Coordinates of C-alpha atoms in Angstrom, one line a residue:
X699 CA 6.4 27.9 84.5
X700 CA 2.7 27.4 85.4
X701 CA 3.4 24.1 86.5
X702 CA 5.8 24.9 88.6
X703 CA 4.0 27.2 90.7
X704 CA 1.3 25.1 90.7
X705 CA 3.5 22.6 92.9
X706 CA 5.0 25.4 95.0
X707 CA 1.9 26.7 95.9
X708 CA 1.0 23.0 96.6
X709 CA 3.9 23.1 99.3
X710 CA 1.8 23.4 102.5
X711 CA 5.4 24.3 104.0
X712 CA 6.0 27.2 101.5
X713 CA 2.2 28.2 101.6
X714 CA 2.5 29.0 105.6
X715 CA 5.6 30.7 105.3
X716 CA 4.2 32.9 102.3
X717 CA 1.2 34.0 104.2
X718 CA 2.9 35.0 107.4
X719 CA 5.8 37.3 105.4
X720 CA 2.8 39.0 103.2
X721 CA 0.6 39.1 106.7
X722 CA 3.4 40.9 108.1
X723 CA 4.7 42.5 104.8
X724 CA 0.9 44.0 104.3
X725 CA 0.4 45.0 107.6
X726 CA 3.7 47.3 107.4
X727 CA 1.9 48.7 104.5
X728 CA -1.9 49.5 106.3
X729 CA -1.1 50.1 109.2
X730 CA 1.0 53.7 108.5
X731 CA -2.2 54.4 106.3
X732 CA -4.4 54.4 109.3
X733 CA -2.2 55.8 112.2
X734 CA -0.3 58.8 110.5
X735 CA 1.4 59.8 113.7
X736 CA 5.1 60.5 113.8
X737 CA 7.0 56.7 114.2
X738 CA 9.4 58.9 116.6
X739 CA 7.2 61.0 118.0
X740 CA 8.2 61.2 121.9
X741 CA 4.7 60.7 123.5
X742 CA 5.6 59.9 127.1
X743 CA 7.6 62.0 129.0
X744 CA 9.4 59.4 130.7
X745 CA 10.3 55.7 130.4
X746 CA 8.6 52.2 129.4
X747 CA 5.4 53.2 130.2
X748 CA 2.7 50.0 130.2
X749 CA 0.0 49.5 127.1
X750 CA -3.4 50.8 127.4
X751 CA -5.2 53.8 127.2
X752 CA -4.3 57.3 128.3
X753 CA -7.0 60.0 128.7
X754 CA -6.2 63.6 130.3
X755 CA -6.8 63.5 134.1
X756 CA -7.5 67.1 133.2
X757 CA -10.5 66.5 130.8
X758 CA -11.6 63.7 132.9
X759 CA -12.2 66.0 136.0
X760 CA -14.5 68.3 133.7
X761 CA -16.2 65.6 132.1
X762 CA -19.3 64.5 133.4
X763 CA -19.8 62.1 135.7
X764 CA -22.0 59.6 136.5
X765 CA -22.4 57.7 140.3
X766 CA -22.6 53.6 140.1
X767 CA -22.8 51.3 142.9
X768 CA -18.8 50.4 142.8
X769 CA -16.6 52.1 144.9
X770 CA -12.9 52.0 145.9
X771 CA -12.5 50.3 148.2
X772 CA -13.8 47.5 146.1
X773 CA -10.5 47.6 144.4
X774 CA -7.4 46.5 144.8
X775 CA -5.3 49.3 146.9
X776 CA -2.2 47.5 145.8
X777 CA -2.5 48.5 142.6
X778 CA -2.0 52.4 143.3
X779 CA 0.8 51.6 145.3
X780 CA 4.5 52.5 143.0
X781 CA 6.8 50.1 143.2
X782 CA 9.5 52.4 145.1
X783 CA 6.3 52.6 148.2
X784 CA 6.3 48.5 147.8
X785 CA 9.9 48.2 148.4
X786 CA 10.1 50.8 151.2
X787 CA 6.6 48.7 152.9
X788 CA 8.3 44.9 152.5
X789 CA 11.8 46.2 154.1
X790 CA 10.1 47.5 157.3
X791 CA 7.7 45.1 157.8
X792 CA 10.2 42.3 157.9
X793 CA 12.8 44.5 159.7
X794 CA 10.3 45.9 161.9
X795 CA 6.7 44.2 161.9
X796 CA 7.9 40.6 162.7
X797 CA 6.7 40.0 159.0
X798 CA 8.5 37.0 157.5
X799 CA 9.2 36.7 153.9
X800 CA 7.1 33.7 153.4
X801 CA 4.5 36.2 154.3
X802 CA 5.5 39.0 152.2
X803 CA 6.0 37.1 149.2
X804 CA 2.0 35.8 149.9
X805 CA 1.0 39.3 150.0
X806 CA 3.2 40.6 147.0
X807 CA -0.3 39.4 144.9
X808 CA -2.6 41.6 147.0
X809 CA -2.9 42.0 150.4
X810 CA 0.2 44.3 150.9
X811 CA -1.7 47.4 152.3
X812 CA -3.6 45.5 154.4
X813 CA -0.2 44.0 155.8
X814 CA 1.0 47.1 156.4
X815 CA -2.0 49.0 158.2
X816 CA -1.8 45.9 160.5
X817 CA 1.7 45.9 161.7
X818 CA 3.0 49.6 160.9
X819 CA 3.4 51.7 164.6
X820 CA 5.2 54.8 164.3
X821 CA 6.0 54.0 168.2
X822 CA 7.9 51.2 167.2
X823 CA 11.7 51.1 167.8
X824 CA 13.0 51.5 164.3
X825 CA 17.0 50.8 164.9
X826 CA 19.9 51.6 162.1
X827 CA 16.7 53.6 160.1
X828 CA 17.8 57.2 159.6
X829 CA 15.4 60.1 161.0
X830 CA 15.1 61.1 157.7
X831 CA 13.9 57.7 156.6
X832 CA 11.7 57.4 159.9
X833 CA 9.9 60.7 158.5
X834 CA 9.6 59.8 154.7
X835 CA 8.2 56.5 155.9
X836 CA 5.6 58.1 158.4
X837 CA 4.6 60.4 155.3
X838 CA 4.2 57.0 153.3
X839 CA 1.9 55.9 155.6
X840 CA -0.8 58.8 155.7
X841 CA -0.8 58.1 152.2
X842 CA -1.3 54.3 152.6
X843 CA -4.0 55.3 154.8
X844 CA -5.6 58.0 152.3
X845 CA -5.6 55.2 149.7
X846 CA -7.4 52.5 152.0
X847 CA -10.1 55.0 153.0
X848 CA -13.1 56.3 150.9
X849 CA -12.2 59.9 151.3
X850 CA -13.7 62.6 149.4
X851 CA -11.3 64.4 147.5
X852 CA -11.5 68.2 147.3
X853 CA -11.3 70.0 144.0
X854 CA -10.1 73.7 144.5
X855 CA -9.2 76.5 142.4
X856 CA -7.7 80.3 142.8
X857 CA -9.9 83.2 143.2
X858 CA -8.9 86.6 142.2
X859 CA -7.4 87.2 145.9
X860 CA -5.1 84.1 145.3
X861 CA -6.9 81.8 147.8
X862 CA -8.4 78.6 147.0
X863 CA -11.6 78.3 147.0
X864 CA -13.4 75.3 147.0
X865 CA -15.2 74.3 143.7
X866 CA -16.1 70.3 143.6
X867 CA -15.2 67.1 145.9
X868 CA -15.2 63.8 144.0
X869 CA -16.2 60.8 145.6
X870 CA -15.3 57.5 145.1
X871 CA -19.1 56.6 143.8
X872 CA -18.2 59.3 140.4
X873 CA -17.4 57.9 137.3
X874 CA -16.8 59.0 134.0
X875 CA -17.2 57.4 130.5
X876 CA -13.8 57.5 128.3
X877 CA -15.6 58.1 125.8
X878 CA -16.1 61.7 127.2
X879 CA -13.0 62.0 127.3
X880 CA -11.6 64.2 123.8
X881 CA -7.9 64.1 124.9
X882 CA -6.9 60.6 125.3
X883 CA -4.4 57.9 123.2
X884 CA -4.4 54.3 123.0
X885 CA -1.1 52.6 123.4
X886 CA -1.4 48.9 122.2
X887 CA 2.1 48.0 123.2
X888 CA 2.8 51.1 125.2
X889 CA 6.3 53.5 125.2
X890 CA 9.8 53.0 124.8
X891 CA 12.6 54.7 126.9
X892 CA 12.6 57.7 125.0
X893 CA 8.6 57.6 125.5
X894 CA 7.7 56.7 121.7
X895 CA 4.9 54.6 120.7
X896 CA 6.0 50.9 120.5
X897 CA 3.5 50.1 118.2
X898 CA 4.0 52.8 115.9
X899 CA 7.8 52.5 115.8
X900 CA 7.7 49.0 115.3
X901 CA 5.5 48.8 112.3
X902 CA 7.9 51.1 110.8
X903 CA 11.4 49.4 112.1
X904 CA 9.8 46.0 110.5
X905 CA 9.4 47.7 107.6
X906 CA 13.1 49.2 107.4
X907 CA 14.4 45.7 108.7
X908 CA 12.8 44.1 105.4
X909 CA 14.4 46.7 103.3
X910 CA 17.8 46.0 104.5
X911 CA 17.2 42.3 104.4
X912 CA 15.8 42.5 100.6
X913 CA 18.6 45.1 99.5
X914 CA 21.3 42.8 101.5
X915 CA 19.7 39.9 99.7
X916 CA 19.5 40.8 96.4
X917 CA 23.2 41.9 96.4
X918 CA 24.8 39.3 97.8
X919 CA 22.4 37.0 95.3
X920 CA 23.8 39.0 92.4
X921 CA 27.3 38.8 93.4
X922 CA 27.5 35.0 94.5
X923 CA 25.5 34.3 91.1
X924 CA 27.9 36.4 88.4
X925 CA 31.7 35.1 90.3
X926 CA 29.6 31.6 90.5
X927 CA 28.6 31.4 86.8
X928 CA 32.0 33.0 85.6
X929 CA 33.9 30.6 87.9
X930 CA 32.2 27.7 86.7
X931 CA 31.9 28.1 83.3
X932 CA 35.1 29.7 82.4
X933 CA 37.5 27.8 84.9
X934 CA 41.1 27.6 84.8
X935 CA 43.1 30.6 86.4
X936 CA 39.6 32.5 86.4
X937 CA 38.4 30.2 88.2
X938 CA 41.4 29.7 90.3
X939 CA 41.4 33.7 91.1
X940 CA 37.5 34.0 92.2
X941 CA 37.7 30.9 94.4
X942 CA 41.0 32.3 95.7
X943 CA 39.1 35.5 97.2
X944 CA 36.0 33.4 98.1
X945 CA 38.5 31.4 100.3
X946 CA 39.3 34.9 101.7
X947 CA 36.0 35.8 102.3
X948 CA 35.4 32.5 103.5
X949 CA 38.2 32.1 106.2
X950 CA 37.3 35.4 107.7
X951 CA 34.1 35.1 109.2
X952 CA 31.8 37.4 107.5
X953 CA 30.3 39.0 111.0
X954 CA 34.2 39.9 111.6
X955 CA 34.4 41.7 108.5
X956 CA 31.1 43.2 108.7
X957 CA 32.0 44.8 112.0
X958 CA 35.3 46.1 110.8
X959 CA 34.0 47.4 107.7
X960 CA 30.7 49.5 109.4
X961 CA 32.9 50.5 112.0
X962 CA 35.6 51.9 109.5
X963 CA 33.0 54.1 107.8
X964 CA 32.3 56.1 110.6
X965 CA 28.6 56.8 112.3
X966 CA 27.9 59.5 110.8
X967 CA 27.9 58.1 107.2
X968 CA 26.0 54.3 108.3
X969 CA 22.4 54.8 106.5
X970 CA 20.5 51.8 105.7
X971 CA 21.0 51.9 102.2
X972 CA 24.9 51.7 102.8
X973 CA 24.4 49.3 105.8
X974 CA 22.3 46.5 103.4
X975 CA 24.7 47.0 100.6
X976 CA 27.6 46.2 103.0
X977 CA 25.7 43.0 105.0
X978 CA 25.3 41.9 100.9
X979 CA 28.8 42.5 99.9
X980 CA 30.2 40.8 102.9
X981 CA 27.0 37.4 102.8
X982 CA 28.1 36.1 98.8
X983 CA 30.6 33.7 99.0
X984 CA 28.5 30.5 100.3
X985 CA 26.1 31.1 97.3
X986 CA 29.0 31.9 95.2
X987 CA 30.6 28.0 95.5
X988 CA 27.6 26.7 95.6
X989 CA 26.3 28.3 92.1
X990 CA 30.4 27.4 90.7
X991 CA 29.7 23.6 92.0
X992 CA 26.0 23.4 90.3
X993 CA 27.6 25.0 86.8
X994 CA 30.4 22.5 86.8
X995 CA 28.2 19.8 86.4
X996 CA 26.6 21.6 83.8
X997 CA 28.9 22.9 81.4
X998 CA 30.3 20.1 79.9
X999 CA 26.3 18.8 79.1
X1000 CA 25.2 18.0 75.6
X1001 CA 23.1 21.3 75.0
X1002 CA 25.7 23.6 76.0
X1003 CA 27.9 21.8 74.4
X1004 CA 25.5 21.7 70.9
X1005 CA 25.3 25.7 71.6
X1006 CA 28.8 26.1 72.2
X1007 CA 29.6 24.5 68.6
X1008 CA 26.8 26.7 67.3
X1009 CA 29.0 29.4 68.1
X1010 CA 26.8 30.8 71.1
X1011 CA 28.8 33.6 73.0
X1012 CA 29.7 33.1 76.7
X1013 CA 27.0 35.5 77.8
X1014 CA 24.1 33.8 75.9
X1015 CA 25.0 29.9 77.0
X1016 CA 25.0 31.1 80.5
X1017 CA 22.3 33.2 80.4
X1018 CA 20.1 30.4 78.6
X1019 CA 21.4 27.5 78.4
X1020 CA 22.9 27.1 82.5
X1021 CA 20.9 30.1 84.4
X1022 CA 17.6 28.4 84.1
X1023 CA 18.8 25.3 85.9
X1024 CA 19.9 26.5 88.5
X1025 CA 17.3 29.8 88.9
X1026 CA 15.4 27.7 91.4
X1027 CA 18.5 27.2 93.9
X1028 CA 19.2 31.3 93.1
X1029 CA 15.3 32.0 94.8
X1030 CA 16.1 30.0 97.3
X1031 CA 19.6 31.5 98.3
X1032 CA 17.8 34.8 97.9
X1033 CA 15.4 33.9 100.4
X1034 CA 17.9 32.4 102.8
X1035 CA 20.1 35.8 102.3
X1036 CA 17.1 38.0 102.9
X1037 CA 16.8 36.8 106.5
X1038 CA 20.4 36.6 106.6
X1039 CA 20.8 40.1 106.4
X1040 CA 17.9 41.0 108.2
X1041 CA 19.6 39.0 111.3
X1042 CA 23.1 40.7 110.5
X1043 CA 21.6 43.9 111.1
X1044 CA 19.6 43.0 114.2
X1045 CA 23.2 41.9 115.4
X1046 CA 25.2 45.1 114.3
X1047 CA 22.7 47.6 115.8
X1048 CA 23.3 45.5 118.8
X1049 CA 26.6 46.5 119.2
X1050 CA 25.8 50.0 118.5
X1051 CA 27.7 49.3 114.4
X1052 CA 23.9 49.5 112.6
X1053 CA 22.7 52.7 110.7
X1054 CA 23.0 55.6 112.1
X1055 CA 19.8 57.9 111.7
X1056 CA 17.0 60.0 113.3
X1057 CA 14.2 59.6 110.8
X1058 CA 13.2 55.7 111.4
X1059 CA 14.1 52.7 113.0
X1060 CA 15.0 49.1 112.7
X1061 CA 14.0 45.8 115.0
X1062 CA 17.9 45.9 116.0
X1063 CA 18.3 49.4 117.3
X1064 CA 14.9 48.7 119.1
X1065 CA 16.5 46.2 120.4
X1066 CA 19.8 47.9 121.4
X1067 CA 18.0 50.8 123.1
X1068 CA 15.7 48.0 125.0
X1069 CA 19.1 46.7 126.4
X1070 CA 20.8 50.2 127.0
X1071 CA 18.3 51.5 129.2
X1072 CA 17.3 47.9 130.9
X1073 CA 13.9 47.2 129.9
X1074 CA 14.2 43.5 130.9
X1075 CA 15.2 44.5 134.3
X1076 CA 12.5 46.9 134.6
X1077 CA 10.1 44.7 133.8
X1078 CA 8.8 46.4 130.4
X1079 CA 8.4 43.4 128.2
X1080 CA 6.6 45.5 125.9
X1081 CA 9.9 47.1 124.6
X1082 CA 11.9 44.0 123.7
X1083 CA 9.7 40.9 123.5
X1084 CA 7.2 42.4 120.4
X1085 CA 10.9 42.9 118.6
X1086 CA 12.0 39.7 119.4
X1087 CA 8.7 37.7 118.3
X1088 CA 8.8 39.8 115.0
X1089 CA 12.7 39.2 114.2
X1090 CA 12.0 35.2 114.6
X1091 CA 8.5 35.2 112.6
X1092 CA 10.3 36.9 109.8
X1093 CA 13.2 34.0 110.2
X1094 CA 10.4 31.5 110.2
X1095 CA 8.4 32.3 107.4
X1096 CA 11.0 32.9 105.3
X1097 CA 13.1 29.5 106.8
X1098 CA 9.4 27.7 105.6
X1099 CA 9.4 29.0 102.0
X1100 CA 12.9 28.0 101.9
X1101 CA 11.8 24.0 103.1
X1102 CA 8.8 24.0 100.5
X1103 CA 11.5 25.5 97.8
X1104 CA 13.4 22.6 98.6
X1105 CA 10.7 19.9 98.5
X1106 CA 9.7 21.0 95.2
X1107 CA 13.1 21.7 93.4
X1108 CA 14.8 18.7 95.4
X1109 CA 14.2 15.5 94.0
X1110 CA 15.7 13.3 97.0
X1111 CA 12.9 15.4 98.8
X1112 CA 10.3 15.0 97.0
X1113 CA 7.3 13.0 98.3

């Protein structure tokens, strides 16, 4: 036994993969220990917004301030603009500033407010633009213009009389330090469309994603392993029975049952627990042949054969005279089914068939809301493409350990 972890862990294929899965696996563990926040804790009122930090405009406008030599106009005015006021600028200017799109597209980087306080003329003949849009446009452009200018803003506040009275102006020389700031939260991968913590949600939608992949694995490993050994040992119309529903199994494809088995149980009954147990139960018959063709070859070999004349029960010659040759293929189809089933959910939640629950999260119904409320299109990358990296480094690491398995246990691989 100690040699043979000694070569595994000389595998430099299944050393890679085991660091990454326990590098993920432990950082699912620390990471709830240090942010104890809510994993579906809505945030953000609103959608998708961007990583970063967020402090309280409110508590940064009492907080002191401090005047450097960097103003705002030094900045990029661009950047202030939302992307409903960019849309509404490039449309006029090249239906009504002579702008072309060569032009537009040159100052889609920077440049854009520039553009417009060049070429925009309320006097100019706006034809097929509503008066309505002629207005909201003007309105747009006394903000442009606010933006563009280093203006003082006023800071006022109701007196007794209910009249504002004046009570600060802020330049654009004032600044404040952050860390003033008591009211503020950092957002490493920002909000989802229900305005929850990416970060957060994620560590803790990895962490259900392996449960279901290790319960699904461990399932379908037990049930491939006991109708393999049975089938293999025993043969004849056993043999001819098992196979029989493995062919069933097998000429159905198993996402086709899965789908018509979670959707026949209803939503409101699809926990994890149920959803793994039914990924395993559906994922067995591949490692089920493959354990039957391995036993075969071993059952008619001289030990079992000196055991079975020793008058050795069934349960005992399988258990320790065929199990232990073939334990190392049974890891490895564990591994194998362990990222199977993490996949098969990722697909299921997908089409809306995954579990069904309000208390935590997996990578595939983070994916599913991703798609339902169009993060791709609205360009929040954050919301899909951390899911997507952690789904395939999962796959990989555990597709790795599976290679060095091999090398080791394989002898036609073997260096």
């Amino acid at each position: 036994m100690k040699h043979t972890l000694k070569n595994i862990f000389h595998s430099p294929k299944f050393v890679a993969g085991f660091v990454i899965f326990c590098g993920m696996l432990l950082f699912t563990v620390l990471y709830p220990l240090f942010v104890t926040a809510d994993p579906l804790e809505m945030v953000g009122q609103g959608n998708f917004f961007k990583p970063g930090t967020y402090v309280s405009v409110k508590d940064s406008v009492n907080a002191p301030s401090y005047r450097l030599n960097i103003t705002v106009k030094d900045g990029n005015p661009d950047s202030l603009l939302t992307d409903a006021y960019k849309a509404d600028m490039q449309d006029w200017l090249v239906r009504f500033g002579g702008v072309s799109e060569e032009e537009i597209q040159a100052a889609a980087d920077g440049g854009l407010v520039e553009l417009w306080l060049e070429k925009y003329d309320a006097q100019t003949a706006q034809e097929g633009l509503l008066a309505t849009k002629k207005r909201q446009i003007a309105r747009m452009d006394g903000e442009i213009r606010n933006l563009a200018e280093d203006v003082d803003l006023i800071l006022a506040k109701e007196n007794e009389n209910g009249e504002l009275e004046e009570t600060a102006t802020v330049n654009s020389g004032q600044y404040i330090n952050v860390k003033d700031v008591v009211n503020q939260r950092t957002l490493l991968l920002g909000t989802d469309n229900f305005g929850r913590d990416v970060m957060t949600e994620l560590v803790q939608a990895t962490g259900t994603s392996l449960r279901i992949g290790l319960i699904a694995g461990v399932v379908a490993t037990l049930i491939g392993l006991t109708l393999g050994l049975v089938s293999g040992y025993v043969g004849g119309a056993v043999d001819d029975f098992i196979m029989f529903i493995a062919n069933l199994f097998t000429v159905i494809p198993s996402f086709v049952m899965l789908i018509l088995i979670t959707y026949s149980i209803g939503q409101a009954a699809r926990g994890v627990t149920l959803i793994a147990v039914v990924i395993g139960f559906t994922s067995w018959t591949w490692t089920c042949r493959s354990v039957r063709s391995q036993v075969i070859s071993l059952r008619n070999r001289d030990h079992v054969n000196l055991s079975r004349l020793s008058g050795h029960s069934m349960p005992r010659i399988v258990l320790t005279d065929i199990l232990p040759y073939v334990a190392s293929y049974v890891v490895m189809a564990l591994i194998l089914q362990i990222s199977s089933g993490i996949l098969a959910e990722a697909q299921l939640s997908m089409l809306g068939l995954g579990p069904s629950t309000t208390s935590t999260a997996t990578l595939g119904q983070m994916m599913n809301w991703a798609t339902m409320y169009a993060a791709h299109l609205n360009g929040a990358w954050w919301a899909y493409f951390p899911v997507v990296f952690v789904i395939a480094m999962i796959s990989f690491s555990l597709s790795l350990m599976n290679m060095g398995l091999d090398q080791v246990f394989n002898p036609t691989l073997r260096d």
